[in-house]
PDB file of C-alpha atoms and ligand atoms in Angstrom:
ATOM      1  CA  MET A   1      -9.463  16.351  -7.773  1.00  0.00           C
ATOM      2  CA  GLN A   2     -11.877  13.705  -8.240  1.00  0.00           C
ATOM      3  CA  VAL A   3     -10.228  10.277  -8.198  1.00  0.00           C
ATOM      4  CA  GLU A   4     -12.160   7.670 -10.429  1.00  0.00           C
ATOM      5  CA  ARG A   5      -9.328   5.488 -12.261  1.00  0.00           C
ATOM      6  CA  VAL A   6      -6.512   4.133  -9.903  1.00  0.00           C
ATOM      7  CA  GLY A   7      -3.105   2.529 -11.306  1.00  0.00           C
ATOM      8  CA  VAL A   8      -1.634   0.095  -9.023  1.00  0.00           C
ATOM      9  CA  VAL A   9       1.958  -0.680  -9.916  1.00  0.00           C
ATOM     10  CA  GLY A  10       3.136  -4.231  -8.575  1.00  0.00           C
ATOM     11  CA  ALA A  11       0.706  -6.919  -8.061  1.00  0.00           C
ATOM     12  CA  GLY A  12       2.757  -8.577  -5.304  1.00  0.00           C
ATOM     13  CA  GLN A  13       1.404  -9.006  -1.363  1.00  0.00           C
ATOM     14  CA  MET A  14       0.330  -5.586  -1.270  1.00  0.00           C
ATOM     15  CA  GLY A  15      -0.534  -4.768  -4.768  1.00  0.00           C
ATOM     16  CA  ASN A  16      -3.621  -6.933  -4.671  1.00  0.00           C
ATOM     17  CA  GLY A  17      -4.803  -5.862  -1.476  1.00  0.00           C
ATOM     18  CA  ILE A  18      -4.558  -2.645  -2.693  1.00  0.00           C
ATOM     19  CA  ALA A  19      -6.574  -3.363  -6.239  1.00  0.00           C
ATOM     20  CA  HIS A  20      -8.950  -5.509  -4.005  1.00  0.00           C
ATOM     21  CA  VAL A  21      -9.933  -2.909  -1.574  1.00  0.00           C
ATOM     22  CA  LEU A  22     -10.310   0.136  -4.293  1.00  0.00           C
ATOM     23  CA  ALA A  23     -12.379  -2.322  -6.633  1.00  0.00           C
ATOM     24  CA  LEU A  24     -15.174  -2.786  -3.620  1.00  0.00           C
ATOM     25  CA  ALA A  25     -15.049   1.160  -3.224  1.00  0.00           C
ATOM     26  CA  GLU A  26     -15.843   1.264  -7.245  1.00  0.00           C
ATOM     27  CA  TYR A  27     -12.932   2.727  -8.252  1.00  0.00           C
ATOM     28  CA  ASP A  28     -11.552   1.258 -11.717  1.00  0.00           C
ATOM     29  CA  VAL A  29      -8.467  -0.417 -11.099  1.00  0.00           C
ATOM     30  CA  LEU A  30      -5.475  -1.132 -13.520  1.00  0.00           C
ATOM     31  CA  MET A  31      -3.115  -3.418 -11.838  1.00  0.00           C
ATOM     32  CA  THR A  32       0.470  -3.555 -13.640  1.00  0.00           C
ATOM     33  CA  ASP A  33       3.552  -5.940 -12.932  1.00  0.00           C
ATOM     34  CA  ILE A  34       6.584  -7.123 -15.064  1.00  0.00           C
ATOM     35  CA  SER A  35       5.291 -10.614 -14.290  1.00  0.00           C
ATOM     36  CA  ALA A  36       2.594 -12.136 -16.002  1.00  0.00           C
ATOM     37  CA  ASP A  37       2.689 -14.895 -13.693  1.00  0.00           C
ATOM     38  CA  ALA A  38       2.351 -12.379 -10.578  1.00  0.00           C
ATOM     39  CA  LEU A  39      -0.909 -10.675 -12.434  1.00  0.00           C
ATOM     40  CA  THR A  40      -2.172 -13.977 -12.751  1.00  0.00           C
ATOM     41  CA  ALA A  41      -1.846 -15.102  -9.271  1.00  0.00           C
ATOM     42  CA  ALA A  42      -3.165 -11.625  -8.050  1.00  0.00           C
ATOM     43  CA  MET A  43      -6.204 -11.743  -9.609  1.00  0.00           C
ATOM     44  CA  ALA A  44      -6.667 -15.432  -7.998  1.00  0.00           C
ATOM     45  CA  LEU A  45      -6.067 -14.386  -4.768  1.00  0.00           C
ATOM     46  CA  ILE A  46      -8.127 -11.249  -4.883  1.00  0.00           C
ATOM     47  CA  ASP A  47     -10.686 -13.949  -5.983  1.00  0.00           C
ATOM     48  CA  LYS A  48     -10.337 -16.277  -3.118  1.00  0.00           C
ATOM     49  CA  ASN A  49     -10.201 -13.219  -0.673  1.00  0.00           C
ATOM     50  CA  MET A  50     -13.381 -11.799  -1.782  1.00  0.00           C
ATOM     51  CA  THR A  51     -14.929 -15.219  -1.715  1.00  0.00           C
ATOM     52  CA  ARG A  52     -13.749 -15.586   1.862  1.00  0.00           C
ATOM     53  CA  GLN A  53     -15.609 -12.028   2.616  1.00  0.00           C
ATOM     54  CA  VAL A  54     -18.616 -13.231   0.737  1.00  0.00           C
ATOM     55  CA  SER A  55     -19.012 -16.154   3.063  1.00  0.00           C
ATOM     56  CA  LYS A  56     -18.324 -14.465   5.797  1.00  0.00           C
ATOM     57  CA  GLY A  57     -21.090 -11.959   5.028  1.00  0.00           C
ATOM     58  CA  ALA A  58     -19.001  -8.861   4.656  1.00  0.00           C
ATOM     59  CA  ILE A  59     -19.913  -8.298   0.884  1.00  0.00           C
ATOM     60  CA  SER A  60     -22.554  -9.743  -1.488  1.00  0.00           C
ATOM     61  CA  GLU A  61     -21.819 -12.042  -4.375  1.00  0.00           C
ATOM     62  CA  ALA A  62     -23.148  -8.998  -6.680  1.00  0.00           C
ATOM     63  CA  GLN A  63     -20.232  -6.737  -4.997  1.00  0.00           C
ATOM     64  CA  LYS A  64     -17.815  -9.202  -5.719  1.00  0.00           C
ATOM     65  CA  ALA A  65     -18.685  -9.573  -9.288  1.00  0.00           C
ATOM     66  CA  THR A  66     -18.594  -5.741  -9.814  1.00  0.00           C
ATOM     67  CA  ALA A  67     -15.276  -5.459  -8.118  1.00  0.00           C
ATOM     68  CA  LEU A  68     -13.687  -8.620 -10.033  1.00  0.00           C
ATOM     69  CA  GLY A  69     -14.885  -6.663 -12.969  1.00  0.00           C
ATOM     70  CA  ARG A  70     -13.344  -3.397 -11.982  1.00  0.00           C
ATOM     71  CA  ILE A  71      -9.834  -4.705 -12.065  1.00  0.00           C
ATOM     72  CA  LYS A  72      -8.121  -4.884 -15.452  1.00  0.00           C
ATOM     73  CA  THR A  73      -4.495  -5.996 -15.741  1.00  0.00           C
ATOM     74  CA  THR A  74      -1.674  -4.944 -17.987  1.00  0.00           C
ATOM     75  CA  GLN A  75       2.084  -5.694 -18.353  1.00  0.00           C
ATOM     76  CA  THR A  76       2.666  -2.333 -20.307  1.00  0.00           C
ATOM     77  CA  LEU A  77       3.012   0.597 -17.819  1.00  0.00           C
ATOM     78  CA  SER A  78       2.363   3.207 -20.139  1.00  0.00           C
ATOM     79  CA  ASP A  79      -1.584   1.803 -20.296  1.00  0.00           C
ATOM     80  CA  LEU A  80      -1.932   3.686 -16.868  1.00  0.00           C
ATOM     81  CA  GLY A  81      -1.566   6.903 -18.526  1.00  0.00           C
ATOM     82  CA  GLN A  82      -4.902   7.920 -18.437  1.00  0.00           C
ATOM     83  CA  THR A  83      -5.400   6.925 -14.551  1.00  0.00           C
ATOM     84  CA  ASP A  84      -6.392   9.847 -12.057  1.00  0.00           C
ATOM     85  CA  LEU A  85      -3.963   8.360  -9.141  1.00  0.00           C
ATOM     86  CA  VAL A  86      -1.029   5.554  -9.231  1.00  0.00           C
ATOM     87  CA  ILE A  87      -0.143   3.529  -6.193  1.00  0.00           C
ATOM     88  CA  GLU A  88       3.070   2.351  -6.690  1.00  0.00           C
ATOM     89  CA  ALA A  89       3.510  -1.130  -4.567  1.00  0.00           C
ATOM     90  CA  ALA A  90       6.452  -2.764  -6.527  1.00  0.00           C
ATOM     91  CA  THR A  91       9.433  -4.294  -4.678  1.00  0.00           C
ATOM     92  CA  GLU A  92      11.085  -2.082  -2.144  1.00  0.00           C
ATOM     93  CA  ARG A  93      14.253  -0.973  -3.985  1.00  0.00           C
ATOM     94  CA  GLU A  94      14.855   2.959  -4.686  1.00  0.00           C
ATOM     95  CA  THR A  95      16.097   2.250  -8.241  1.00  0.00           C
ATOM     96  CA  ILE A  96      13.195   0.172  -9.025  1.00  0.00           C
ATOM     97  CA  LYS A  97      10.662   2.570  -8.067  1.00  0.00           C
ATOM     98  CA  GLN A  98      12.701   5.364  -9.740  1.00  0.00           C
ATOM     99  CA  ALA A  99      12.773   3.685 -12.859  1.00  0.00           C
ATOM    100  CA  ILE A 100       8.920   2.899 -13.081  1.00  0.00           C
ATOM    101  CA  PHE A 101       8.075   6.615 -12.169  1.00  0.00           C
ATOM    102  CA  GLU A 102      10.531   7.530 -14.726  1.00  0.00           C
ATOM    103  CA  ASP A 103       9.097   5.269 -17.303  1.00  0.00           C
ATOM    104  CA  LEU A 104       5.418   6.226 -16.554  1.00  0.00           C
ATOM    105  CA  LEU A 105       5.787  10.095 -16.474  1.00  0.00           C
ATOM    106  CA  PRO A 106       5.709  10.495 -20.103  1.00  0.00           C
ATOM    107  CA  HIS A 107       2.414   8.998 -20.537  1.00  0.00           C
ATOM    108  CA  LEU A 108       0.489  10.445 -17.446  1.00  0.00           C
ATOM    109  CA  LYS A 109      -1.951  13.366 -17.693  1.00  0.00           C
ATOM    110  CA  PRO A 110      -0.733  16.497 -15.855  1.00  0.00           C
ATOM    111  CA  THR A 111      -3.295  16.053 -13.005  1.00  0.00           C
ATOM    112  CA  THR A 112      -2.157  12.355 -12.176  1.00  0.00           C
ATOM    113  CA  ILE A 113      -1.397  11.926  -8.780  1.00  0.00           C
ATOM    114  CA  LEU A 114       1.611   9.553  -8.149  1.00  0.00           C
ATOM    115  CA  THR A 115       2.148   7.855  -4.652  1.00  0.00           C
ATOM    116  CA  SER A 116       4.389   5.363  -3.316  1.00  0.00           C
ATOM    117  CA  ASN A 117       3.539   2.325  -0.844  1.00  0.00           C
ATOM    118  CA  THR A 118       7.058   2.257   0.374  1.00  0.00           C
ATOM    119  CA  SER A 119       7.911   1.299   3.969  1.00  0.00           C
ATOM    120  CA  SER A 120      11.157   3.100   4.282  1.00  0.00           C
ATOM    121  CA  ILE A 121      12.351   5.098   1.040  1.00  0.00           C
ATOM    122  CA  SER A 122      12.061   8.860   1.298  1.00  0.00           C
ATOM    123  CA  ILE A 123       8.878   9.984  -0.298  1.00  0.00           C
ATOM    124  CA  THR A 124      10.878  13.841  -1.100  1.00  0.00           C
ATOM    125  CA  ARG A 125      13.596  11.910  -2.715  1.00  0.00           C
ATOM    126  CA  LEU A 126      11.037   9.690  -4.558  1.00  0.00           C
ATOM    127  CA  ALA A 127       9.221  13.076  -5.700  1.00  0.00           C
ATOM    128  CA  SER A 128      12.328  14.997  -6.647  1.00  0.00           C
ATOM    129  CA  ARG A 129      13.076  12.860  -9.610  1.00  0.00           C
ATOM    130  CA  THR A 130       9.517  13.279 -11.041  1.00  0.00           C
ATOM    131  CA  ASP A 131       8.092  16.342 -12.816  1.00  0.00           C
ATOM    132  CA  ARG A 132       5.404  16.883 -10.210  1.00  0.00           C
ATOM    133  CA  PRO A 133       6.564  16.649  -6.675  1.00  0.00           C
ATOM    134  CA  GLU A 134       3.878  18.583  -5.554  1.00  0.00           C
ATOM    135  CA  LYS A 135       1.281  16.028  -6.861  1.00  0.00           C
ATOM    136  CA  PHE A 136       3.558  13.181  -5.149  1.00  0.00           C
ATOM    137  CA  MET A 137       3.128  11.597  -1.542  1.00  0.00           C
ATOM    138  CA  GLY A 138       3.084   8.436   0.385  1.00  0.00           C
ATOM    139  CA  PHE A 139       0.036   6.189   0.520  1.00  0.00           C
ATOM    140  CA  HIS A 140       1.172   3.191   3.042  1.00  0.00           C
ATOM    141  CA  PHE A 141      -1.170   0.568   3.305  1.00  0.00           C
ATOM    142  CA  MET A 142      -0.544  -2.289   5.996  1.00  0.00           C
ATOM    143  CA  ASN A 143      -0.582  -5.907   5.403  1.00  0.00           C
ATOM    144  CA  PRO A 144      -3.120  -7.722   4.714  1.00  0.00           C
ATOM    145  CA  VAL A 145      -4.522  -4.674   3.165  1.00  0.00           C
ATOM    146  CA  PRO A 146      -8.231  -5.914   2.923  1.00  0.00           C
ATOM    147  CA  VAL A 147      -8.409  -6.615   6.674  1.00  0.00           C
ATOM    148  CA  MET A 148      -5.824  -3.675   8.198  1.00  0.00           C
ATOM    149  CA  GLN A 149      -7.686  -0.243   9.086  1.00  0.00           C
ATOM    150  CA  LEU A 150      -4.724   2.040   8.828  1.00  0.00           C
ATOM    151  CA  VAL A 151      -3.287   3.881   6.064  1.00  0.00           C
ATOM    152  CA  GLU A 152      -0.236   6.013   6.782  1.00  0.00           C
ATOM    153  CA  LEU A 153      -0.439   9.365   4.351  1.00  0.00           C
ATOM    154  CA  ILE A 154       2.852  10.884   4.099  1.00  0.00           C
ATOM    155  CA  ARG A 155       3.577  14.160   2.659  1.00  0.00           C
ATOM    156  CA  GLY A 156       6.503  15.337   0.763  1.00  0.00           C
ATOM    157  CA  ILE A 157       8.557  18.541   1.167  1.00  0.00           C
ATOM    158  CA  ALA A 158       6.683  19.829  -1.926  1.00  0.00           C
ATOM    159  CA  THR A 159       3.191  17.848  -1.766  1.00  0.00           C
ATOM    160  CA  ASP A 160       0.348  20.367  -1.741  1.00  0.00           C
ATOM    161  CA  ASP A 161      -3.069  20.373  -0.213  1.00  0.00           C
ATOM    162  CA  GLU A 162      -5.180  19.313  -2.893  1.00  0.00           C
ATOM    163  CA  THR A 163      -2.839  16.166  -3.707  1.00  0.00           C
ATOM    164  CA  PHE A 164      -3.024  15.583   0.212  1.00  0.00           C
ATOM    165  CA  ASN A 165      -6.873  15.945   0.477  1.00  0.00           C
ATOM    166  CA  ALA A 166      -7.611  13.821  -2.895  1.00  0.00           C
ATOM    167  CA  CYS A 167      -5.603  11.164  -1.129  1.00  0.00           C
ATOM    168  CA  TYR A 168      -7.516  11.423   2.148  1.00  0.00           C
ATOM    169  CA  ALA A 169     -10.779  11.024   0.064  1.00  0.00           C
ATOM    170  CA  VAL A 170      -9.671   8.117  -1.432  1.00  0.00           C
ATOM    171  CA  VAL A 171      -8.720   6.491   2.145  1.00  0.00           C
ATOM    172  CA  GLU A 172     -12.130   7.582   3.405  1.00  0.00           C
ATOM    173  CA  ARG A 173     -13.904   6.055   0.526  1.00  0.00           C
ATOM    174  CA  ILE A 174     -12.341   2.567   0.788  1.00  0.00           C
ATOM    175  CA  GLY A 175     -13.406   2.618   4.253  1.00  0.00           C
ATOM    176  CA  LYS A 176     -10.178   2.907   6.321  1.00  0.00           C
ATOM    177  CA  THR A 177      -8.693   5.405   8.484  1.00  0.00           C
ATOM    178  CA  ALA A 178      -5.754   7.757   7.704  1.00  0.00           C
ATOM    179  CA  ALA A 179      -2.930   8.847   9.813  1.00  0.00           C
ATOM    180  CA  THR A 180      -0.690  11.467   8.721  1.00  0.00           C
ATOM    181  CA  ALA A 181       3.041  10.853   9.083  1.00  0.00           C
ATOM    182  CA  GLU A 182       5.867  13.037   8.341  1.00  0.00           C
ATOM    183  CA  ASP A 183       8.824  11.791   5.813  1.00  0.00           C
ATOM    184  CA  PHE A 184      11.123  10.057   8.285  1.00  0.00           C
ATOM    185  CA  PRO A 185      12.606   6.794   8.049  1.00  0.00           C
ATOM    186  CA  ALA A 186       9.889   4.059   8.619  1.00  0.00           C
ATOM    187  CA  PHE A 187       7.019   6.536   9.193  1.00  0.00           C
ATOM    188  CA  ILE A 188       5.266   6.034  12.282  1.00  0.00           C
ATOM    189  CA  VAL A 189       4.018   2.124  12.448  1.00  0.00           C
ATOM    190  CA  ASN A 190       7.300   0.185  11.357  1.00  0.00           C
ATOM    191  CA  ARG A 191       9.375   2.629  13.168  1.00  0.00           C
ATOM    192  CA  ILE A 192       7.808   1.815  16.579  1.00  0.00           C
ATOM    193  CA  LEU A 193       6.802  -1.816  15.689  1.00  0.00           C
ATOM    194  CA  MET A 194      10.241  -3.056  14.185  1.00  0.00           C
ATOM    195  CA  PRO A 195      12.327  -2.176  17.372  1.00  0.00           C
ATOM    196  CA  MET A 196       9.774  -4.039  19.400  1.00  0.00           C
ATOM    197  CA  ILE A 197       9.905  -7.165  17.233  1.00  0.00           C
ATOM    198  CA  ASN A 198      13.765  -7.142  17.215  1.00  0.00           C
ATOM    199  CA  GLU A 199      13.681  -6.640  21.128  1.00  0.00           C
ATOM    200  CA  ALA A 200      11.628  -9.738  21.074  1.00  0.00           C
ATOM    201  CA  ILE A 201      13.953 -11.708  19.185  1.00  0.00           C
ATOM    202  CA  TYR A 202      16.764 -10.675  21.708  1.00  0.00           C
ATOM    203  CA  THR A 203      14.417 -11.287  24.532  1.00  0.00           C
ATOM    204  CA  LEU A 204      14.410 -15.064  23.381  1.00  0.00           C
ATOM    205  CA  TYR A 205      18.140 -15.090  22.344  1.00  0.00           C
ATOM    206  CA  GLU A 206      19.012 -14.212  25.794  1.00  0.00           C
ATOM    207  CA  GLY A 207      16.688 -16.776  27.292  1.00  0.00           C
ATOM    208  CA  VAL A 208      14.481 -14.439  29.346  1.00  0.00           C
ATOM    209  CA  GLY A 209      11.469 -16.145  28.323  1.00  0.00           C
ATOM    210  CA  SER A 210      10.201 -19.051  25.870  1.00  0.00           C
ATOM    211  CA  VAL A 211       8.475 -18.020  22.435  1.00  0.00           C
ATOM    212  CA  ARG A 212       5.206 -18.920  24.334  1.00  0.00           C
ATOM    213  CA  SER A 213       5.884 -16.881  27.346  1.00  0.00           C
ATOM    214  CA  ILE A 214       7.118 -13.551  25.138  1.00  0.00           C
ATOM    215  CA  ASP A 215       4.122 -13.839  23.210  1.00  0.00           C
ATOM    216  CA  THR A 216       1.692 -14.442  25.973  1.00  0.00           C
ATOM    217  CA  SER A 217       3.218 -11.951  27.785  1.00  0.00           C
ATOM    218  CA  LEU A 218       2.550  -8.986  25.332  1.00  0.00           C
ATOM    219  CA  LYS A 219      -0.987 -10.439  24.264  1.00  0.00           C
ATOM    220  CA  LEU A 220      -2.410 -10.647  28.196  1.00  0.00           C
ATOM    221  CA  GLY A 221       0.053  -7.884  29.435  1.00  0.00           C
ATOM    222  CA  ALA A 222      -0.190  -5.430  27.202  1.00  0.00           C
ATOM    223  CA  ASN A 223      -3.301  -5.977  25.296  1.00  0.00           C
ATOM    224  CA  HIS A 224      -1.858  -6.659  21.882  1.00  0.00           C
ATOM    225  CA  PRO A 225      -3.942  -9.114  19.628  1.00  0.00           C
ATOM    226  CA  MET A 226      -0.831 -10.841  18.697  1.00  0.00           C
ATOM    227  CA  GLY A 227       2.412 -11.810  20.061  1.00  0.00           C
ATOM    228  CA  PRO A 228       5.517  -9.773  18.552  1.00  0.00           C
ATOM    229  CA  LEU A 229       7.282 -13.471  17.787  1.00  0.00           C
ATOM    230  CA  GLU A 230       3.797 -14.380  16.279  1.00  0.00           C
ATOM    231  CA  LEU A 231       3.497 -11.093  14.319  1.00  0.00           C
ATOM    232  CA  ALA A 232       7.113 -11.335  13.196  1.00  0.00           C
TER     233      ALA A 232
HETATM  234  P1  NAD B 301       6.123  -8.202  -3.267  1.00  0.00           P
HETATM  235  O1  NAD B 301       7.544  -8.892  -3.393  1.00  0.00           O
HETATM  236  O2  NAD B 301       5.162  -8.954  -2.708  1.00  0.00           O
HETATM  237  O3  NAD B 301       5.596  -7.797  -4.763  1.00  0.00           O
HETATM  238  C1  NAD B 301       6.058  -6.697  -5.485  1.00  0.00           C
HETATM  239  C2  NAD B 301       6.073  -6.633  -7.183  1.00  0.00           C
HETATM  240  O4  NAD B 301       6.440  -5.674  -7.555  1.00  0.00           O
HETATM  241  C3  NAD B 301       5.990  -8.124  -7.566  1.00  0.00           C
HETATM  242  O5  NAD B 301       4.916  -8.933  -8.474  1.00  0.00           O
HETATM  243  C4  NAD B 301       7.027  -7.813  -8.899  1.00  0.00           C
HETATM  244  O6  NAD B 301       7.295  -8.540  -9.809  1.00  0.00           O
HETATM  245  C5  NAD B 301       6.658  -6.275  -8.877  1.00  0.00           C
HETATM  246  N1  NAD B 301       7.648  -5.586  -9.584  1.00  0.00           N
HETATM  247  C6  NAD B 301       8.960  -5.525  -9.574  1.00  0.00           C
HETATM  248  N2  NAD B 301       9.545  -4.389 -10.375  1.00  0.00           N
HETATM  249  C7  NAD B 301       8.534  -3.999 -10.989  1.00  0.00           C
HETATM  250  C8  NAD B 301       8.690  -3.207 -12.400  1.00  0.00           C
HETATM  251  N3  NAD B 301       9.648  -2.484 -12.536  1.00  0.00           N
HETATM  252  N4  NAD B 301       7.072  -2.590 -12.666  1.00  0.00           N
HETATM  253  C9  NAD B 301       6.085  -3.309 -12.247  1.00  0.00           C
HETATM  254  N5  NAD B 301       5.823  -4.240 -11.542  1.00  0.00           N
HETATM  255  C10 NAD B 301       7.516  -4.578 -10.483  1.00  0.00           C
HETATM  256  O7  NAD B 301       6.271  -6.778  -2.620  1.00  0.00           O
HETATM  257  P2  NAD B 301       5.073  -6.410  -1.626  1.00  0.00           P
HETATM  258  O8  NAD B 301       5.385  -6.793  -0.175  1.00  0.00           O
HETATM  259  O9  NAD B 301       3.863  -6.206  -2.139  1.00  0.00           O
HETATM  260  O10 NAD B 301       5.718  -4.894  -1.242  1.00  0.00           O
HETATM  261  C11 NAD B 301       5.553  -4.166  -2.182  1.00  0.00           C
HETATM  262  C12 NAD B 301       5.914  -2.617  -1.670  1.00  0.00           C
HETATM  263  O11 NAD B 301       4.907  -2.414  -0.484  1.00  0.00           O
HETATM  264  C13 NAD B 301       7.343  -2.326  -0.982  1.00  0.00           C
HETATM  265  O12 NAD B 301       7.536  -0.982  -1.466  1.00  0.00           O
HETATM  266  C14 NAD B 301       7.040  -2.542   0.305  1.00  0.00           C
HETATM  267  O13 NAD B 301       8.007  -1.825   1.161  1.00  0.00           O
HETATM  268  C15 NAD B 301       5.647  -2.083   0.729  1.00  0.00           C
HETATM  269  N6  NAD B 301       4.972  -2.709   1.809  1.00  0.00           N
HETATM  270  C16 NAD B 301       5.064  -3.795   2.229  1.00  0.00           C
HETATM  271  C17 NAD B 301       4.432  -4.197   3.166  1.00  0.00           C
HETATM  272  C18 NAD B 301       4.152  -5.793   3.419  1.00  0.00           C
HETATM  273  O14 NAD B 301       3.844  -6.006   4.882  1.00  0.00           O
HETATM  274  N7  NAD B 301       4.622  -6.787   2.655  1.00  0.00           N
HETATM  275  C19 NAD B 301       3.691  -3.751   3.949  1.00  0.00           C
HETATM  276  C20 NAD B 301       3.618  -2.298   3.478  1.00  0.00           C
HETATM  277  C21 NAD B 301       4.215  -1.746   2.603  1.00  0.00           C
END
């Protein structure tokens, strides 16, 4: 299935970054949020972040202008009805995400793929509340989206191959790398990262080392680009 029109639900930290990278890959993007202010702020931030990419020579002025023109915003969820793929990136609360999918379903084409950018909620459970669990999966971007190379793709118990392959193709087209994870809490990256950050905080709390020592140790001793406390 060919994806060309993508709906992004939630225009916060992740949603604006997701719209940004999709538009640069020449997808038509429709971004929605319950907050008009969030949509205005998201468009301003995308403009600013693309301007930075232009100044670094990563993209041209023309690419920026074309990409910005591909992003439309709406506060009406049902406007996403004609999209081929929806990436939900709203607030991390299961009841909010369930309500979004329930409100969206009556307006969608039968072929529309639904995905969630959730960091920790079960994909299978979210999928089971929809009319298309086989067309539902996790599409987990990293923060900040325009910079980070990885996307975790998470199949629910019913996700079919066509859906997985369509999402995989989107990851390739936006120039990122997909890693597949099973539907376990926190998937792969956060499952490993969060205990490390937590341990760094305990290491500081117990007086084993200063903030500087802890971060320098992991940067120079384990070749991490940032120390765990800086990252936190
Ligand atoms: P955020 O708070 O920055 O943005 C959430 C947006 O969702 C807000 O603008 C809010 O107005 C909007 N929203 C809330 N209810 C809505 C509704 N019913 N309809 C439409 N929009 C609604 O949050 P975020 O950090 O962008 O996180 C979004 C999702 O991405 C969460 O599931 C989070 O777990 C996940 N995530 C976050 C990060 C991160 O580092 N921030 C990384 C990976 C994944």
